[in-house]
PDB file of C-alpha atoms in Angstrom:
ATOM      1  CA  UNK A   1       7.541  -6.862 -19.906  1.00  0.00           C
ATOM      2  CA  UNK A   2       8.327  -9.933 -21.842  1.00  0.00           C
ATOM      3  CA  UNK A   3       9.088 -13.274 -20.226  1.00  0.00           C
ATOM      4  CA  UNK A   4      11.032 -15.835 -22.048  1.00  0.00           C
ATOM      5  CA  UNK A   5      11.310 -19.688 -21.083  1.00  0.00           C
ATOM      6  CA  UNK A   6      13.781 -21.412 -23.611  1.00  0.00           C
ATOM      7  CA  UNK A   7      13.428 -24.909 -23.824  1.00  0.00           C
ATOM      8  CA  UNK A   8      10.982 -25.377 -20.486  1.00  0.00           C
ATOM      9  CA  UNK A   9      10.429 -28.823 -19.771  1.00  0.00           C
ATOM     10  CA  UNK A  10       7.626 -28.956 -16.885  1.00  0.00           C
ATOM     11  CA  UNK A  11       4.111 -28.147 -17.663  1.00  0.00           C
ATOM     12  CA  UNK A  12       3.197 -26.940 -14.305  1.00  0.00           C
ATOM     13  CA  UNK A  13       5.734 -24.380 -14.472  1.00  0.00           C
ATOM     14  CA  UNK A  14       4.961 -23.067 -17.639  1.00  0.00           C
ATOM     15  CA  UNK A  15       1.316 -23.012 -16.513  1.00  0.00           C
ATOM     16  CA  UNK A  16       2.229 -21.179 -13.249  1.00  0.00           C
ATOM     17  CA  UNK A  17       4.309 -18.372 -15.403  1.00  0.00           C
ATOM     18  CA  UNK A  18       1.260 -17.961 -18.047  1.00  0.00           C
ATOM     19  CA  UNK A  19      -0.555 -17.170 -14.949  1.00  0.00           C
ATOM     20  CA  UNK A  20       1.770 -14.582 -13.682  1.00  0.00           C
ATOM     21  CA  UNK A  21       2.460 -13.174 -16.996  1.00  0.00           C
ATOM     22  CA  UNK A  22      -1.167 -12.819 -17.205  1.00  0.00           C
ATOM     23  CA  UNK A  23      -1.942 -11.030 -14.092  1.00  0.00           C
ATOM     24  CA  UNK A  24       0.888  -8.730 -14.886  1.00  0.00           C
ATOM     25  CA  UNK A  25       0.127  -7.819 -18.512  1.00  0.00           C
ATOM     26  CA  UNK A  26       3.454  -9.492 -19.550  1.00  0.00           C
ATOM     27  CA  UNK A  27       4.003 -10.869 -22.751  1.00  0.00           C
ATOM     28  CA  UNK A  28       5.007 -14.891 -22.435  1.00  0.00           C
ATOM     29  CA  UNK A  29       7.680 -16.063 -25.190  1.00  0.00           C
ATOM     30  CA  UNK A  30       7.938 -20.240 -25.482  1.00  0.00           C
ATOM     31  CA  UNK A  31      11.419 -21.092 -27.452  1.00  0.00           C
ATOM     32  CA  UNK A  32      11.224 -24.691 -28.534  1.00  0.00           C
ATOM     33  CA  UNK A  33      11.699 -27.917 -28.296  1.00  0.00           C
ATOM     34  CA  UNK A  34       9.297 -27.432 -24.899  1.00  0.00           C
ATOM     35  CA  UNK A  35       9.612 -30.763 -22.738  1.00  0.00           C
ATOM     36  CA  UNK A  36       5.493 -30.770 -22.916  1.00  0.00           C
ATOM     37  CA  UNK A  37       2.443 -30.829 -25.176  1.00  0.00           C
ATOM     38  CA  UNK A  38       0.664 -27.157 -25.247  1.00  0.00           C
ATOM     39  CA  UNK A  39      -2.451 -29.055 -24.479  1.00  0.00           C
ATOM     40  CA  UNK A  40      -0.987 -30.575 -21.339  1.00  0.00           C
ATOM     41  CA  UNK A  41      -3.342 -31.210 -18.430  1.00  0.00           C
ATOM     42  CA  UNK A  42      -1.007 -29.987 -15.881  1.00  0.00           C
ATOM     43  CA  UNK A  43      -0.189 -27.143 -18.188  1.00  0.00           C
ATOM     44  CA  UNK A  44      -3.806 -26.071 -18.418  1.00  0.00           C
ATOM     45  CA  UNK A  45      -4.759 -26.776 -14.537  1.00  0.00           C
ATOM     46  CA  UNK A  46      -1.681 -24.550 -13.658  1.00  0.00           C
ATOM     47  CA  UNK A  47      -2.778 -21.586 -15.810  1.00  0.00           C
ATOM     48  CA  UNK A  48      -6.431 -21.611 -14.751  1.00  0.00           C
ATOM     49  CA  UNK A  49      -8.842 -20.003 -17.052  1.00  0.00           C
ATOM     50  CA  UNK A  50      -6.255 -17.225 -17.069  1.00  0.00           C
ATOM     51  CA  UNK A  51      -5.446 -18.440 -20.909  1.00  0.00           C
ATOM     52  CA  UNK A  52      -7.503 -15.952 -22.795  1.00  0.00           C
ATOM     53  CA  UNK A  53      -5.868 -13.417 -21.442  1.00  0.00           C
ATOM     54  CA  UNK A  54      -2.541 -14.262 -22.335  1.00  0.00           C
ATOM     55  CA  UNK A  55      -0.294 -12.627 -24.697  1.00  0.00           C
ATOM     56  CA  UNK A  56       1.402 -15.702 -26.096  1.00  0.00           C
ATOM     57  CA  UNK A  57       4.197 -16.342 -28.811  1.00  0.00           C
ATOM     58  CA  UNK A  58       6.268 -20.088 -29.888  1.00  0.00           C
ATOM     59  CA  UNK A  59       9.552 -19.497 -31.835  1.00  0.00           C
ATOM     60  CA  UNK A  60      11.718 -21.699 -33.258  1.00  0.00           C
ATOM     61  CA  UNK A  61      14.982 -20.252 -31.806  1.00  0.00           C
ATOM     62  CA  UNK A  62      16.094 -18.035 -29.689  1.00  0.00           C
ATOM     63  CA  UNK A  63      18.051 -16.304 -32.095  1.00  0.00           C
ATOM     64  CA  UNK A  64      14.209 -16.073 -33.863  1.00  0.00           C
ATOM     65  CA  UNK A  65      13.336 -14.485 -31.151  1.00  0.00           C
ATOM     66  CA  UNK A  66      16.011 -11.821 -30.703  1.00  0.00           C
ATOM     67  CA  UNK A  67      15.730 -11.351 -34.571  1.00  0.00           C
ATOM     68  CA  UNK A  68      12.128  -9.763 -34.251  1.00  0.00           C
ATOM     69  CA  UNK A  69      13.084  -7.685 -31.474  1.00  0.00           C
ATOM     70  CA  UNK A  70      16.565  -5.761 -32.421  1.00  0.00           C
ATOM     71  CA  UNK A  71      16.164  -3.114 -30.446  1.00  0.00           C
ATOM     72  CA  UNK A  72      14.883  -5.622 -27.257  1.00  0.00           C
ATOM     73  CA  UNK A  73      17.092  -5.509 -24.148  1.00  0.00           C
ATOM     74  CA  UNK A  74      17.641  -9.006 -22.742  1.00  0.00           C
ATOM     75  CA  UNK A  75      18.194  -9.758 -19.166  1.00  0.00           C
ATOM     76  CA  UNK A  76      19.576 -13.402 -18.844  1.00  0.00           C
ATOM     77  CA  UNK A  77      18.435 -15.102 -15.447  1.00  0.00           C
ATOM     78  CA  UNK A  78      20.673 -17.695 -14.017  1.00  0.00           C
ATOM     79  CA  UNK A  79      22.681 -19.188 -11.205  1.00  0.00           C
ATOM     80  CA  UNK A  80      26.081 -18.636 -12.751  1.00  0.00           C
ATOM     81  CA  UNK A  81      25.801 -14.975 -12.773  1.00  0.00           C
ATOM     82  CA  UNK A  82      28.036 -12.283 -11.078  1.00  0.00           C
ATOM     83  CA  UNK A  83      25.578  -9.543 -10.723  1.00  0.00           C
ATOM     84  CA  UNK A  84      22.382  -9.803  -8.611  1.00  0.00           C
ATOM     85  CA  UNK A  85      18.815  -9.114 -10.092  1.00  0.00           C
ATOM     86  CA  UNK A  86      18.597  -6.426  -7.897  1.00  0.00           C
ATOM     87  CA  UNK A  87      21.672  -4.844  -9.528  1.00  0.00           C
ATOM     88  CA  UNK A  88      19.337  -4.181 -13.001  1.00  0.00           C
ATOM     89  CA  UNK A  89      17.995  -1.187 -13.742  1.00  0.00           C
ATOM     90  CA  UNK A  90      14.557  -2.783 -15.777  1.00  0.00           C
ATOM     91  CA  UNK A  91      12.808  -0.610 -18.753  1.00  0.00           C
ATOM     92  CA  UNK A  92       9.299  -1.177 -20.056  1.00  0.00           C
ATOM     93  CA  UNK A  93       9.147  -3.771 -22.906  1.00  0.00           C
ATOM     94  CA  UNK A  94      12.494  -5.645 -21.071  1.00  0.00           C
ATOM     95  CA  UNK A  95      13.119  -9.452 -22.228  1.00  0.00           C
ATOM     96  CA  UNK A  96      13.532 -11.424 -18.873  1.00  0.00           C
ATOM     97  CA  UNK A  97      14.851 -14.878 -20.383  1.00  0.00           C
ATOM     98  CA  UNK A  98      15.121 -18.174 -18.198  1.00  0.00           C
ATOM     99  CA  UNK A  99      16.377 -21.500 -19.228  1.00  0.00           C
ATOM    100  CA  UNK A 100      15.287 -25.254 -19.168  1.00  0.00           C
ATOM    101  CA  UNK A 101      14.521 -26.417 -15.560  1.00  0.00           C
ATOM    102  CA  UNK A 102      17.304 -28.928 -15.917  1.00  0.00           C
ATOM    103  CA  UNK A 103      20.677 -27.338 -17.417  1.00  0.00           C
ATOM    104  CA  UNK A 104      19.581 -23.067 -16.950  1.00  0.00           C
ATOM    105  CA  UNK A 105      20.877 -21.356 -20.224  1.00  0.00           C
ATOM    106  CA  UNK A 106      23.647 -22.299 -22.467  1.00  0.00           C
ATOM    107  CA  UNK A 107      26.916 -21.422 -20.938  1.00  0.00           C
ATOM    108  CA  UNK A 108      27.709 -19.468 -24.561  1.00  0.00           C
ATOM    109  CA  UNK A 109      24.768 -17.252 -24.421  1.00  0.00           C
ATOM    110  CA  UNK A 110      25.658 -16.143 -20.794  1.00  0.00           C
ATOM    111  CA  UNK A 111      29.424 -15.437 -22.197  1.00  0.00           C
ATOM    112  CA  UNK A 112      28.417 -13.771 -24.096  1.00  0.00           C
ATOM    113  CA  UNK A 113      25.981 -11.227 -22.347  1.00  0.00           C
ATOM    114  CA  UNK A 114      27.654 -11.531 -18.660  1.00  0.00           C
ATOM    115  CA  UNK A 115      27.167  -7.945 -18.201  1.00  0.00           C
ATOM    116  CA  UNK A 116      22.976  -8.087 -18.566  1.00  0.00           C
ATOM    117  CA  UNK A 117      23.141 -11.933 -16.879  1.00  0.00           C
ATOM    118  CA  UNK A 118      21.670 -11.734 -13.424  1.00  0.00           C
ATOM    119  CA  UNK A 119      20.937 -13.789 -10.782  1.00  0.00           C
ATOM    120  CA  UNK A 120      18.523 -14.673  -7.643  1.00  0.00           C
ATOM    121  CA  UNK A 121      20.730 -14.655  -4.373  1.00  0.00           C
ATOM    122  CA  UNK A 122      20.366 -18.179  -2.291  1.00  0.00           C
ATOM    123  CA  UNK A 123      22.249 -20.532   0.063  1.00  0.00           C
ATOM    124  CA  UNK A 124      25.511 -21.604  -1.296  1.00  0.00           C
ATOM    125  CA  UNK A 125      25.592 -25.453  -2.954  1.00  0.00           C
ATOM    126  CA  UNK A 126      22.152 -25.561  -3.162  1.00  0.00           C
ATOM    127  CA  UNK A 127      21.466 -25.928  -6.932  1.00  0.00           C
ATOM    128  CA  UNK A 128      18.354 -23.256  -7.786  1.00  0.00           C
ATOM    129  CA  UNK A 129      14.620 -21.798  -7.021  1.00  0.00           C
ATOM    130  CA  UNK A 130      11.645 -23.748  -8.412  1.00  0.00           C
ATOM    131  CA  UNK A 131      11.501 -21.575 -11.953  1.00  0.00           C
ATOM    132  CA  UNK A 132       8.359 -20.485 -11.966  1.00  0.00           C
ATOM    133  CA  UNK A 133       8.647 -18.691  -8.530  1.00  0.00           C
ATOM    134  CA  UNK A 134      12.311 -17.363 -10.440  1.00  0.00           C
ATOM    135  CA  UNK A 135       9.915 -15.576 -12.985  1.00  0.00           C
ATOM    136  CA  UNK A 136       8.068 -14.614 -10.048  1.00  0.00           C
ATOM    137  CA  UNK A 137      10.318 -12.644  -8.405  1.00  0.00           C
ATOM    138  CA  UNK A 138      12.520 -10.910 -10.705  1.00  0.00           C
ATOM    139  CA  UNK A 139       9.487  -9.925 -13.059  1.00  0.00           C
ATOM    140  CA  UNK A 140       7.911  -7.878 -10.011  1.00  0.00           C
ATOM    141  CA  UNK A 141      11.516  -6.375  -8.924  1.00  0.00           C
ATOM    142  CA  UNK A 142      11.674  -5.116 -12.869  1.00  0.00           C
ATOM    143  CA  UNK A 143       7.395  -3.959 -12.430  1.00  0.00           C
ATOM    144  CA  UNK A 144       8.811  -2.433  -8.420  1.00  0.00           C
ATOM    145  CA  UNK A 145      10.958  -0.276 -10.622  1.00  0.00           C
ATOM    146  CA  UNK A 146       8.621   1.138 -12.995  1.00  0.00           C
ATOM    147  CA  UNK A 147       5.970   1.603 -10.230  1.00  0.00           C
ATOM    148  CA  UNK A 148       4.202  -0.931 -11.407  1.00  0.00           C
ATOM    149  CA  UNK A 149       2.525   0.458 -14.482  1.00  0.00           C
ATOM    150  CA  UNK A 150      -1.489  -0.165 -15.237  1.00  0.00           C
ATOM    151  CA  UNK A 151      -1.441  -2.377 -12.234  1.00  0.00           C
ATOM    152  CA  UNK A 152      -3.385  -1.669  -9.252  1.00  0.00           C
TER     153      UNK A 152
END
């Protein structure tokens, strides 16, 4: 699976999902500006010494991003969405992609994929999950489905 934070702007966060991506096998995409150094304390605390065994790629752009990966399927996480993560039927080698901790995605890009955005059901008015524990949960729902492959 590949995880995508565009634009993430607290360390910690990032540092929790580099952990998680790492214990899954899960590929971790960073889409810039990031709101942090890469050599951030809290960024490094969070991860751990879970670092070397991260699969790790910067780009530019998302649109970088998407054009190295054509034939990638993106799932676009975020509050605004109609249909529930649980609605997705995940593949191996899916793009889960999550926005900036402060403003989600851009309103465009979710326009314009509304049929593969999804969203993590929660109390009404309340604004959204902490994002790393977002990654958290719809990465294993997509692994759930697969039967969680080379896992154990």
């Amino acid at each position: 699976m590949h995880i995508v934070l565009v634009e993430p702007e607290i360390p910690n966060n990032t540092g929790n999902i580099s952990r998680t991506c790492s214990v899954t096998g899960s590929t971790l995409h960073l889409v810039r500006p990031l709101g942090f150094s890469t050599d951030d304390k809290h960024l490094k605390r969070a991860g751990l010494d879970y670092w070397q065994y991260l699969d790790l790629h910067y780009w530019d752009s998302f649109g970088e991003l998407q054009n190295a990966y054509p034939e990638g399927r993106f799932w676009y996480a975020s509050t605004k969405a109609k249909h529930s993560y649980t609605e997705a039927a995940f593949a191996p080698g899916d793009f889960l992609v999550f926005g900036k901790e402060t403003k989600g995605l851009p309103e465009d890009l979710l326009h314009a994929h509304a049929e593969q955005a999804i969203r993590i059901p929660m109390q009404p008015d309340i604004r959204s999950l902490n994002l790393a524990n977002s990654v958290a949960i719809v990465l294993y729902e997509a692994l759930r489905q697969q039967g969680f492959p080379g896992l154990v």
